[in-house]
Every structure is written in structure tokens, then in C-alpha cells.
Amino acid sequence: MDTGSDEQGTTALGSRAPAFIRASRPLHLSWQVGVFVVGLAVVAGGVVMLPLPGPGWLVIFGGMAIWATEFVWAQLVLRWTKRKVAEATRKALDPKVRRRNITVTTAGLVIAAALAGVYVGKFGMVAPWKINN
């Protein structure tokens, strides 16, 4: 497959393996297996990082990018993800949406501070699990 750019300015889909690897079917299949295994290890590491400290989603997308060097399905997933992130960024930068987000965040912080004040006023600076009834 061609690895140049298509008419929309996006990279064409398909393998980005060197030409000498794509020329030999067994070598290309071995290359694809290697790319899949490395990508799988990176994605698995990202999944492990989701509940633990670490950049889980970033690592998962890194693994997807590794897969996208060889597999069309991963390239399509990354294109879709990039479109959605660009869309969300554009929406978040809209002044009306920013104003709404700031208002909602401020209201949430005021409510949280009021609840914390009520708690401290009633129980003092005691952890909730150490309160004796």
C-alpha cells in the first residue's frame, strides 16, 4: 500500500514497514506479529496504570500508535480519536461553554466547602471513620 498522503492531507492507511520487509510475506507476517506483541505489551501496561499512579491513557494511546504503524484498524481508531479530541477542544474553547464550565465548577466548590464546613463544625477535625457515636 502507498504510505504517502491522500487528497485530504491525512496519511494513507496501511503498513509502514520498510519495503524490503513488505516484499517478503513471511518476513512481513513476522514483522506484524512483533508489532502486535510490542503494542499489546504497551497497551497492557497502560491498562495496569489506569487504577495505579501513572499516565495510563497516554500509554494506551502510545500502544495504539505502535499498532497503527502496521494495522489499518488501529489507524482508523486513532483518526477517530484525534477527531473527537479536536472536537472536544474546540467546544471547550467556546466562550459560552467555558463560562458554563467555570460557573458549574465554582458552584461545586462552594457546595463542597459548605459541606466540609458543616462536617468540621459538627465533628471537628476528625476522620469520618474515627467518629464515635
PDB file of C-alpha atoms in Angstrom:
ATOM      1  CA  MET A   1       0.000   0.000   0.000  1.00  0.00           C
ATOM      2  CA  ASP A   2       1.025   3.563  -0.548  1.00  0.00           C
ATOM      3  CA  THR A   3       2.241   5.284   2.608  1.00  0.00           C
ATOM      4  CA  GLY A   4       2.058   8.817   1.220  1.00  0.00           C
ATOM      5  CA  SER A   5      -0.676  11.344   1.860  1.00  0.00           C
ATOM      6  CA  ASP A   6      -4.149  11.168   0.407  1.00  0.00           C
ATOM      7  CA  GLU A   7      -6.080  14.122  -1.004  1.00  0.00           C
ATOM      8  CA  GLN A   8      -7.358  15.188   2.455  1.00  0.00           C
ATOM      9  CA  GLY A   9      -3.852  15.681   3.808  1.00  0.00           C
ATOM     10  CA  THR A  10      -4.003  12.630   6.069  1.00  0.00           C
ATOM     11  CA  THR A  11      -1.605   9.735   5.860  1.00  0.00           C
ATOM     12  CA  ALA A  12      -2.772   6.819   3.723  1.00  0.00           C
ATOM     13  CA  LEU A  13      -3.786   3.653   5.523  1.00  0.00           C
ATOM     14  CA  GLY A  14      -1.640   0.528   5.523  1.00  0.00           C
ATOM     15  CA  SER A  15       1.643  -0.909   6.632  1.00  0.00           C
ATOM     16  CA  ARG A  16       4.567   1.380   7.264  1.00  0.00           C
ATOM     17  CA  ALA A  17       7.089  -1.443   7.322  1.00  0.00           C
ATOM     18  CA  PRO A  18      10.206  -0.940   5.195  1.00  0.00           C
ATOM     19  CA  ALA A  19       9.821  -2.042   1.572  1.00  0.00           C
ATOM     20  CA  PHE A  20      12.226  -4.989   1.901  1.00  0.00           C
ATOM     21  CA  ILE A  21      10.083  -6.379   4.739  1.00  0.00           C
ATOM     22  CA  ARG A  22       6.825  -5.904   2.822  1.00  0.00           C
ATOM     23  CA  ALA A  23       8.395  -7.674  -0.183  1.00  0.00           C
ATOM     24  CA  SER A  24       8.620 -10.995   1.681  1.00  0.00           C
ATOM     25  CA  ARG A  25       5.314 -12.412   3.006  1.00  0.00           C
ATOM     26  CA  PRO A  26       6.883 -14.497   5.836  1.00  0.00           C
ATOM     27  CA  LEU A  27       9.085 -11.591   6.920  1.00  0.00           C
ATOM     28  CA  HIS A  28       6.138  -9.165   6.799  1.00  0.00           C
ATOM     29  CA  LEU A  29       3.974 -11.548   8.828  1.00  0.00           C
ATOM     30  CA  SER A  30       6.763 -11.876  11.418  1.00  0.00           C
ATOM     31  CA  TRP A  31       7.063  -8.085  11.480  1.00  0.00           C
ATOM     32  CA  GLN A  32       3.310  -7.736  12.075  1.00  0.00           C
ATOM     33  CA  VAL A  33       3.392 -10.282  14.898  1.00  0.00           C
ATOM     34  CA  GLY A  34       6.285  -8.394  16.506  1.00  0.00           C
ATOM     35  CA  VAL A  35       4.477  -5.043  16.193  1.00  0.00           C
ATOM     36  CA  PHE A  36       1.308  -6.588  17.624  1.00  0.00           C
ATOM     37  CA  VAL A  37       3.151  -8.098  20.616  1.00  0.00           C
ATOM     38  CA  VAL A  38       5.010  -4.863  21.408  1.00  0.00           C
ATOM     39  CA  GLY A  39       1.808  -2.819  21.050  1.00  0.00           C
ATOM     40  CA  LEU A  40      -0.070  -5.306  23.229  1.00  0.00           C
ATOM     41  CA  ALA A  41       2.581  -5.052  25.951  1.00  0.00           C
ATOM     42  CA  VAL A  42       2.374  -1.252  25.911  1.00  0.00           C
ATOM     43  CA  VAL A  43      -1.450  -1.248  25.964  1.00  0.00           C
ATOM     44  CA  ALA A  44      -1.452  -3.806  28.806  1.00  0.00           C
ATOM     45  CA  GLY A  45       0.976  -1.605  30.748  1.00  0.00           C
ATOM     46  CA  GLY A  46      -1.360   1.341  30.232  1.00  0.00           C
ATOM     47  CA  VAL A  47      -4.351  -0.666  31.438  1.00  0.00           C
ATOM     48  CA  VAL A  48      -2.409  -1.601  34.567  1.00  0.00           C
ATOM     49  CA  MET A  49      -1.618   2.092  35.110  1.00  0.00           C
ATOM     50  CA  LEU A  50      -5.282   3.135  34.966  1.00  0.00           C
ATOM     51  CA  PRO A  51      -6.004   2.363  38.641  1.00  0.00           C
ATOM     52  CA  LEU A  52      -2.380   2.928  39.685  1.00  0.00           C
ATOM     53  CA  PRO A  53      -0.364   6.139  39.560  1.00  0.00           C
ATOM     54  CA  GLY A  54       0.863   6.767  36.067  1.00  0.00           C
ATOM     55  CA  PRO A  55      -0.207   8.077  32.681  1.00  0.00           C
ATOM     56  CA  GLY A  56      -2.473   5.114  31.830  1.00  0.00           C
ATOM     57  CA  TRP A  57      -4.447   6.629  28.954  1.00  0.00           C
ATOM     58  CA  LEU A  58      -1.344   8.179  27.442  1.00  0.00           C
ATOM     59  CA  VAL A  59       0.420   4.805  27.458  1.00  0.00           C
ATOM     60  CA  ILE A  60      -2.653   3.082  25.980  1.00  0.00           C
ATOM     61  CA  PHE A  61      -2.724   5.599  23.118  1.00  0.00           C
ATOM     62  CA  GLY A  62       1.016   5.045  22.698  1.00  0.00           C
ATOM     63  CA  GLY A  63       0.353   1.332  22.229  1.00  0.00           C
ATOM     64  CA  MET A  64      -2.398   2.155  19.743  1.00  0.00           C
ATOM     65  CA  ALA A  65       0.094   4.339  17.857  1.00  0.00           C
ATOM     66  CA  ILE A  66       2.504   1.398  17.728  1.00  0.00           C
ATOM     67  CA  TRP A  67      -0.264  -0.794  16.312  1.00  0.00           C
ATOM     68  CA  ALA A  68      -1.198   1.962  13.858  1.00  0.00           C
ATOM     69  CA  THR A  69       2.215   1.651  12.203  1.00  0.00           C
ATOM     70  CA  GLU A  70       1.053  -1.698  10.854  1.00  0.00           C
ATOM     71  CA  PHE A  71      -2.711  -2.219  11.186  1.00  0.00           C
ATOM     72  CA  VAL A  72      -5.457  -0.310   9.383  1.00  0.00           C
ATOM     73  CA  TRP A  73      -7.994  -0.844  12.191  1.00  0.00           C
ATOM     74  CA  ALA A  74      -5.670   0.897  14.676  1.00  0.00           C
ATOM     75  CA  GLN A  75      -5.083   3.737  12.211  1.00  0.00           C
ATOM     76  CA  LEU A  76      -8.846   4.231  11.908  1.00  0.00           C
ATOM     77  CA  VAL A  77      -9.276   4.195  15.710  1.00  0.00           C
ATOM     78  CA  LEU A  78      -6.540   6.819  16.097  1.00  0.00           C
ATOM     79  CA  ARG A  79      -8.070   9.015  13.364  1.00  0.00           C
ATOM     80  CA  TRP A  80     -11.468   8.804  15.097  1.00  0.00           C
ATOM     81  CA  THR A  81      -9.872   9.597  18.482  1.00  0.00           C
ATOM     82  CA  LYS A  82      -7.978  12.586  17.073  1.00  0.00           C
ATOM     83  CA  ARG A  83     -11.204  13.924  15.519  1.00  0.00           C
ATOM     84  CA  LYS A  84     -13.089  13.564  18.820  1.00  0.00           C
ATOM     85  CA  VAL A  85     -10.297  15.215  20.829  1.00  0.00           C
ATOM     86  CA  ALA A  86     -10.131  18.125  18.352  1.00  0.00           C
ATOM     87  CA  GLU A  87     -13.928  18.468  18.530  1.00  0.00           C
ATOM     88  CA  ALA A  88     -13.910  18.459  22.337  1.00  0.00           C
ATOM     89  CA  THR A  89     -11.080  21.005  22.394  1.00  0.00           C
ATOM     90  CA  ARG A  90     -12.949  23.286  20.016  1.00  0.00           C
ATOM     91  CA  LYS A  91     -16.106  23.010  22.149  1.00  0.00           C
ATOM     92  CA  ALA A  92     -14.191  23.618  25.387  1.00  0.00           C
ATOM     93  CA  LEU A  93     -12.665  26.809  23.984  1.00  0.00           C
ATOM     94  CA  ASP A  94     -16.107  28.212  23.074  1.00  0.00           C
ATOM     95  CA  PRO A  95     -16.666  31.232  25.399  1.00  0.00           C
ATOM     96  CA  LYS A  96     -20.212  30.138  26.329  1.00  0.00           C
ATOM     97  CA  VAL A  97     -19.054  26.648  27.257  1.00  0.00           C
ATOM     98  CA  ARG A  98     -16.070  27.996  29.210  1.00  0.00           C
ATOM     99  CA  ARG A  99     -18.325  30.353  31.139  1.00  0.00           C
ATOM    100  CA  ARG A 100     -20.736  27.494  31.912  1.00  0.00           C
ATOM    101  CA  ASN A 101     -17.888  25.212  32.993  1.00  0.00           C
ATOM    102  CA  ILE A 102     -16.447  27.881  35.275  1.00  0.00           C
ATOM    103  CA  THR A 103     -19.903  28.524  36.783  1.00  0.00           C
ATOM    104  CA  VAL A 104     -20.571  24.826  37.391  1.00  0.00           C
ATOM    105  CA  THR A 105     -17.093  24.299  38.868  1.00  0.00           C
ATOM    106  CA  THR A 106     -17.465  27.310  41.156  1.00  0.00           C
ATOM    107  CA  ALA A 107     -20.881  26.126  42.342  1.00  0.00           C
ATOM    108  CA  GLY A 108     -19.475  22.651  43.010  1.00  0.00           C
ATOM    109  CA  LEU A 109     -16.572  24.071  45.006  1.00  0.00           C
ATOM    110  CA  VAL A 110     -18.914  26.289  47.058  1.00  0.00           C
ATOM    111  CA  ILE A 111     -21.141  23.286  47.846  1.00  0.00           C
ATOM    112  CA  ALA A 112     -18.117  21.139  48.763  1.00  0.00           C
ATOM    113  CA  ALA A 113     -16.749  23.898  51.024  1.00  0.00           C
ATOM    114  CA  ALA A 114     -20.148  24.299  52.722  1.00  0.00           C
ATOM    115  CA  LEU A 115     -20.387  20.552  53.334  1.00  0.00           C
ATOM    116  CA  ALA A 116     -16.828  20.489  54.680  1.00  0.00           C
ATOM    117  CA  GLY A 117     -17.679  23.416  56.957  1.00  0.00           C
ATOM    118  CA  VAL A 118     -20.781  21.646  58.290  1.00  0.00           C
ATOM    119  CA  TYR A 119     -18.760  18.472  58.901  1.00  0.00           C
ATOM    120  CA  VAL A 120     -15.933  20.288  60.707  1.00  0.00           C
ATOM    121  CA  GLY A 121     -18.462  22.296  62.728  1.00  0.00           C
ATOM    122  CA  LYS A 122     -20.257  19.159  63.865  1.00  0.00           C
ATOM    123  CA  PHE A 123     -17.390  16.681  64.343  1.00  0.00           C
ATOM    124  CA  GLY A 124     -14.200  18.762  64.372  1.00  0.00           C
ATOM    125  CA  MET A 125     -11.069  17.762  62.511  1.00  0.00           C
ATOM    126  CA  VAL A 126     -11.677  14.012  62.940  1.00  0.00           C
ATOM    127  CA  ALA A 127     -11.551  11.455  60.141  1.00  0.00           C
ATOM    128  CA  PRO A 128     -15.041  10.073  59.357  1.00  0.00           C
ATOM    129  CA  TRP A 129     -14.052   6.505  60.246  1.00  0.00           C
ATOM    130  CA  LYS A 130     -12.875   7.592  63.725  1.00  0.00           C
ATOM    131  CA  ILE A 131     -16.147   9.243  64.810  1.00  0.00           C
ATOM    132  CA  ASN A 132     -17.658   7.597  67.899  1.00  0.00           C
ATOM    133  CA  ASN A 133     -21.428   7.804  68.217  1.00  0.00           C
TER     134      ASN A 133
END
